[in-house]
Coordinates of C-alpha atoms and ligand atoms in Angstrom, one line a residue:
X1 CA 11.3 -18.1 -13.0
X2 CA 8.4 -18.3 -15.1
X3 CA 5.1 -19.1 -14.2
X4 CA 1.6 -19.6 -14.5
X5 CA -0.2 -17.8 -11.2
X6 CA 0.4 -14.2 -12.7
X7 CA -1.6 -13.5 -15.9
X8 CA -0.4 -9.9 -16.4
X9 CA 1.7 -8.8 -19.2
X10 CA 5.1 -8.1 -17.0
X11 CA 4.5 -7.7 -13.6
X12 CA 5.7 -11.5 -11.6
X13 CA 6.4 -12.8 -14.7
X14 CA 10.1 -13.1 -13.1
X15 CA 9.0 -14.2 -9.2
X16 CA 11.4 -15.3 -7.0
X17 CA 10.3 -16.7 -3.7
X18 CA 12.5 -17.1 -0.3
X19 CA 11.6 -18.9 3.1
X20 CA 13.3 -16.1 5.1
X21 CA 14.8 -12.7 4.1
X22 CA 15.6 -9.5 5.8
X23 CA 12.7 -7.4 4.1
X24 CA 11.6 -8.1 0.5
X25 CA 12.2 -3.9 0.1
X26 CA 15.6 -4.2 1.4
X27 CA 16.7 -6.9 -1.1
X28 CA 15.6 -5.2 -4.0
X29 CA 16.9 -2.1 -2.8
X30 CA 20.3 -4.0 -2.4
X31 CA 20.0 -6.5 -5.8
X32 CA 20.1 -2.8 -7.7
X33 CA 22.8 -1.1 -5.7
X34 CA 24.8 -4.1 -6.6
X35 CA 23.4 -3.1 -10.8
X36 CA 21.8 -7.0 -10.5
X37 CA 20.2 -6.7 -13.8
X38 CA 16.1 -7.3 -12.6
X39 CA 13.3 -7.0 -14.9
X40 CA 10.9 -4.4 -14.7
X41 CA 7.8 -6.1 -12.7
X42 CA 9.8 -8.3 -11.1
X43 CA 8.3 -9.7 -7.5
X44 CA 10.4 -11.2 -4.5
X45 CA 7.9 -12.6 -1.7
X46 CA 8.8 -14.2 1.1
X47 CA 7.5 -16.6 3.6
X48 CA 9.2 -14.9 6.9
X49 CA 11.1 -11.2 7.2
X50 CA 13.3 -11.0 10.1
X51 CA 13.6 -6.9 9.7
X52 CA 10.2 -6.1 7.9
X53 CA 9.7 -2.4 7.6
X54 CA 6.9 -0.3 7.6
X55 CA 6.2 4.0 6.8
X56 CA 7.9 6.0 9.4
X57 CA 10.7 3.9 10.4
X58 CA 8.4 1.4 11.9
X59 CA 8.6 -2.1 11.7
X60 CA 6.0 -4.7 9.7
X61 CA 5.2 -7.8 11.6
X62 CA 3.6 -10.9 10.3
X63 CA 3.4 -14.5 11.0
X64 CA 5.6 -16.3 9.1
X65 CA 4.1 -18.2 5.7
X66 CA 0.4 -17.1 6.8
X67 CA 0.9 -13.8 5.4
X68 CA 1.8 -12.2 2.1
X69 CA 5.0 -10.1 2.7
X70 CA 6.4 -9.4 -1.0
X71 CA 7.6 -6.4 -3.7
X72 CA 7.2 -5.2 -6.9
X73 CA 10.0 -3.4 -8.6
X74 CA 8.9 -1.1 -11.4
X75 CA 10.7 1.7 -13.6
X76 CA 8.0 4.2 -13.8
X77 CA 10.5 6.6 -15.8
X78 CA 7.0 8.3 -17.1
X79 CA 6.7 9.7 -13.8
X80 CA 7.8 12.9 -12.0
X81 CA 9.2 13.1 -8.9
X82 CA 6.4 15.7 -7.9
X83 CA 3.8 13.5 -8.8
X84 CA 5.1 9.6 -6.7
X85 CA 1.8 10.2 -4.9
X86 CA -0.2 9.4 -7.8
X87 CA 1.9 5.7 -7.8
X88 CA 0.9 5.4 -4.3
X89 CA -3.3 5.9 -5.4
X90 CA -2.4 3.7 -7.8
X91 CA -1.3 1.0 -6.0
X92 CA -3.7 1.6 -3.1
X93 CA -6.4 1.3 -5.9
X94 CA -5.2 -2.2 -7.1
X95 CA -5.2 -3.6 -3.5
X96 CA -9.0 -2.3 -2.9
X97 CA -10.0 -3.2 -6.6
X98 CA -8.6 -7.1 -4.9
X99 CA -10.5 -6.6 -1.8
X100 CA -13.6 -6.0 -3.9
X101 CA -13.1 -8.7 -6.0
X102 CA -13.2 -10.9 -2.5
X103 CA -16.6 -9.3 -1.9
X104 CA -15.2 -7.1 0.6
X105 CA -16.4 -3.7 -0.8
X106 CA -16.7 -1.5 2.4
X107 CA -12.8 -2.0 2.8
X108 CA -11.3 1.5 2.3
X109 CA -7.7 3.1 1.9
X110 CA -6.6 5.0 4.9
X111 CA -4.5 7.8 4.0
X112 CA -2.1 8.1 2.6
X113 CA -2.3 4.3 1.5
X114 CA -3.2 2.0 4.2
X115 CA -5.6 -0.2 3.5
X116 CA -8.9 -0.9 6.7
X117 CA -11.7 -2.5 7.2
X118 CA -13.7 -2.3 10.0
X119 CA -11.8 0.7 11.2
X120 CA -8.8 -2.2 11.6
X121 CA -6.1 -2.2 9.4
X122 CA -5.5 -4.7 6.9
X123 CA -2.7 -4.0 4.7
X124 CA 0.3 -1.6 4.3
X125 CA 2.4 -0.1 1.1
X126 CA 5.4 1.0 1.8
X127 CA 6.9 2.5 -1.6
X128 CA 11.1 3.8 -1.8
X129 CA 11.4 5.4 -5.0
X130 CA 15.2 5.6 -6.5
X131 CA 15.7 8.7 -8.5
X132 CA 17.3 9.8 -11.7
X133 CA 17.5 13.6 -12.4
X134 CA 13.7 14.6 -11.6
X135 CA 12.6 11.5 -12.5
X136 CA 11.8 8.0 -10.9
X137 CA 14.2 5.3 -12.2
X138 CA 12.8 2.7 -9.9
X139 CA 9.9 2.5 -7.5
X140 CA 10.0 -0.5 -4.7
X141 CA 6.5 -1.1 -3.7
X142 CA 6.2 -3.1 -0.4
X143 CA 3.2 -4.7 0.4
X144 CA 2.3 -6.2 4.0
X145 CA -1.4 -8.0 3.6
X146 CA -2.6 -9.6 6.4
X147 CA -4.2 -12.7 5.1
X148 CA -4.6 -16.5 7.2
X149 CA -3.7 -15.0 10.6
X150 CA -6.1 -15.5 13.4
X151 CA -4.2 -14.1 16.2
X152 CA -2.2 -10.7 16.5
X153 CA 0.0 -9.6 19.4
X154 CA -1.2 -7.4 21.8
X155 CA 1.0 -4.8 21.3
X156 CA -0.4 -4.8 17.5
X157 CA -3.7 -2.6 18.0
X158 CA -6.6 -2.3 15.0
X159 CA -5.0 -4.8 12.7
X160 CA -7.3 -7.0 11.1
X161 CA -6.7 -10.2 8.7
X162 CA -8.8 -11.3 5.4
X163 CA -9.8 -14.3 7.4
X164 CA -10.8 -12.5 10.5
X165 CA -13.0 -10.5 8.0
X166 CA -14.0 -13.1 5.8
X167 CA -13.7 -16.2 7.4
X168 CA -11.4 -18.2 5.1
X169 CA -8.7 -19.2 4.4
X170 CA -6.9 -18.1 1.3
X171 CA -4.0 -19.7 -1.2
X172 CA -1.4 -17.2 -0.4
X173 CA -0.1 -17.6 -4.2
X174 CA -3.1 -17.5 -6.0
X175 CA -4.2 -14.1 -4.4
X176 CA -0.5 -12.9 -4.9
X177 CA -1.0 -13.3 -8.5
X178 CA -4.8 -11.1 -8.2
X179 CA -3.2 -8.5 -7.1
X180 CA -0.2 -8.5 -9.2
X181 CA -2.9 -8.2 -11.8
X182 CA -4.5 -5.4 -10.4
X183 CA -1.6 -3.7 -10.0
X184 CA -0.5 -4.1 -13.3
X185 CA -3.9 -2.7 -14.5
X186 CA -3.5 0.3 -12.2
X187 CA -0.2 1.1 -13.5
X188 CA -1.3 1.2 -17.2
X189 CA -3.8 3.6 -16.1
X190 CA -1.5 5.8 -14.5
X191 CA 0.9 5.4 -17.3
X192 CA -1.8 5.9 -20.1
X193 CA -2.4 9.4 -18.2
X194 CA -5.4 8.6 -16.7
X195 CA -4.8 10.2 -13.2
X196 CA -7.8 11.6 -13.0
X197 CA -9.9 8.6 -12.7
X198 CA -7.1 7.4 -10.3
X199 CA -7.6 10.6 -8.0
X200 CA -11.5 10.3 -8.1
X201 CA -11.6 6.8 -7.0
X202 CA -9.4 7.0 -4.2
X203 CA -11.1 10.0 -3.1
X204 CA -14.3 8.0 -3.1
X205 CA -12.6 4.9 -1.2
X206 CA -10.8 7.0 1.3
X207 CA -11.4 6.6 5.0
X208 CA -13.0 9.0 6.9
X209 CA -13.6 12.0 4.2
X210 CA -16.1 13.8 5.1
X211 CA -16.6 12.6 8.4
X212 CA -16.2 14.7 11.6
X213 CA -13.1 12.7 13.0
X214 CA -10.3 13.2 15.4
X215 CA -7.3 13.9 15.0
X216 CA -3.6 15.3 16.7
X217 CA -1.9 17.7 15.1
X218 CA -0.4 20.7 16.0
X219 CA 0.1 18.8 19.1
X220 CA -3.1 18.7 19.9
X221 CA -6.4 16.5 19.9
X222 CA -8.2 18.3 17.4
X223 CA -11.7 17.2 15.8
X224 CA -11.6 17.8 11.6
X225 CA -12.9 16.9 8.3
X226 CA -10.7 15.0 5.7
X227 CA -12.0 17.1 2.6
X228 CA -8.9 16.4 -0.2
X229 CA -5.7 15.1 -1.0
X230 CA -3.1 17.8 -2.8
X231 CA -1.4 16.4 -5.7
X232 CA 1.7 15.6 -3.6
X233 CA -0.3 13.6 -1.9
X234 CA -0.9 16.5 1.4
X235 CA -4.1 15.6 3.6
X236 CA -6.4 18.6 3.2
X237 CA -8.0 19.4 6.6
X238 CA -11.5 21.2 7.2
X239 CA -10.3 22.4 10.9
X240 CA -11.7 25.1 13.2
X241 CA -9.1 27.6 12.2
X242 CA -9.8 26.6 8.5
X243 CA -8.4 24.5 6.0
X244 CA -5.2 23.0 6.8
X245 CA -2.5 20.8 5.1
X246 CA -0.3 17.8 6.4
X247 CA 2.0 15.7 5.5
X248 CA 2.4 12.1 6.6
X249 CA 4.5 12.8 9.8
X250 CA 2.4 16.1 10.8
X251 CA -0.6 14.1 11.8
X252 CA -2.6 10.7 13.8
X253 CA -5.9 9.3 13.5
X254 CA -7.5 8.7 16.9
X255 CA -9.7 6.5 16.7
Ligands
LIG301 C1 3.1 0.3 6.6 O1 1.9 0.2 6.6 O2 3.7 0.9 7.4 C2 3.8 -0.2 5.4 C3 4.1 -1.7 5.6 C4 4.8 -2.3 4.4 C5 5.2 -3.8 4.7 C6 5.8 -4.5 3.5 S1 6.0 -6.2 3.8 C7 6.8 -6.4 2.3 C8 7.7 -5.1 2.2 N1 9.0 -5.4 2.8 C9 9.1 -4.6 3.9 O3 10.1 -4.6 4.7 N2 8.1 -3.8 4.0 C10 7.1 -4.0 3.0

């Protein structure tokens, strides 16, 4: 379909929008088992997911047609399998670089690429990369932003909504095609080789660095200081016994 909301070069130049799917991940993930021939950039939104998923296994909820719920399928062939955290910074980046164009500046990206405001959080990326030899043939990149809805359920704890934080009400396809643009931007960057920019800016957004926080690991409640990010994308702890390294399963935030 073409259209006029996305002003980027590639990236939802071919949208396709549905009222109800499983999960916008899952259908791309399934269009390109099947070899559907999809364009690079291409975006699938949806108003409703019945089976939305989120990182660990967990699942994404959101109110049907007040959210946006949608994915961006890309061929970053450039890339190296050791280095898919550097797409995740990327795309981290793009959503903050939105939120500060909505004059939201103090959000920040929760590693490894959550993104909070208000210590609440506001959107999630859930990226499934599908390999060739060592390198990515196609990255999925799931995004779950919390945008019209007042009211989460109770079972939902620290999730916020654009409108709780800004008090409006948004055009769910007009800020679609925003981000779109600032992901596109983002992933020329990281294509052009410009990681280090990417690295340094996400440092400087990320949540709690350089705070004393707490934390469980090593099944315990531990205070620690969030002092890096290795470039596989390993939180880099400042703990009592010195620094320590974690992946995403190894450790919680307490808030
Ligand atoms: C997380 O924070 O755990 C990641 C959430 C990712 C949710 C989005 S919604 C669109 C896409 N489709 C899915 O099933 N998940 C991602």
């Amino acid at each position: 379909m073409q259209n006029n909301t996305f002003s980027g070069l590639f990236i939802g130049r071919n949208l396709i929008t549905l009222k109800e799917v499983d999960s916008t991940n899952t259908f791309l993930k399934d269009a390109l088992s099947k070899s559907t021939p999809l364009l690079d950039g291409t975006v699938i939104m949806a108003d409703r997911q019945l089976a939305g998923r989120g990182q660990s296994g967990n699942s994404w909820i959101s109110e049907a047609g007040k959210n946006l719920t949608f994915s961006v399928l890309l061929n970053p062939v450039f890339l190296a399998i050791e280095r898919q955290f550097d797409l995740n910074m990327a795309v981290s980046l793009a959503l903050n670089d939105f939120f500060n164009k909505c004059k939201l500046q103090a959000a920040t990206i929760k590693w490894p690429n959550d993104s909070y405001f208000n210590n609440k959080k506001l959107a999630g990326i859930l990226i499934e990369n599908i390999l060739q030899g060592n390198k990515i043939k196609h990255a999925i990149i799931g995004i779950g932003l919390n945008v019209n809805q007042e009211n989460f359920p109770a079972n939902l704890k620290n999730v916020t909504s654009l409108k709780q934080a800004l008090h409006q009400d948004y055009n769910l396809m007009q800020i679609l095609g925003e981000i779109c643009a600032f992901i596109e931007a983002r992933y020329l960057q990281l294509k052009a080789g410009n990681i280090v920019r990417i690295r340094d800016e996400y440092l400087a957004k990320l949540y709690l660095k350089d705070e004393i926080a707490v934390f469980r690991f090593n099944n315990e409640i531990q205070t620690a200081v969030i002092r890096d990010i290795t470039a596989s994308g390993q939180l880099v702890l400042e703990t009592s016994s010195g620094l320590q390294y974690f992946n995403n399963k190894e450790i919680e935030f307490i808030n």
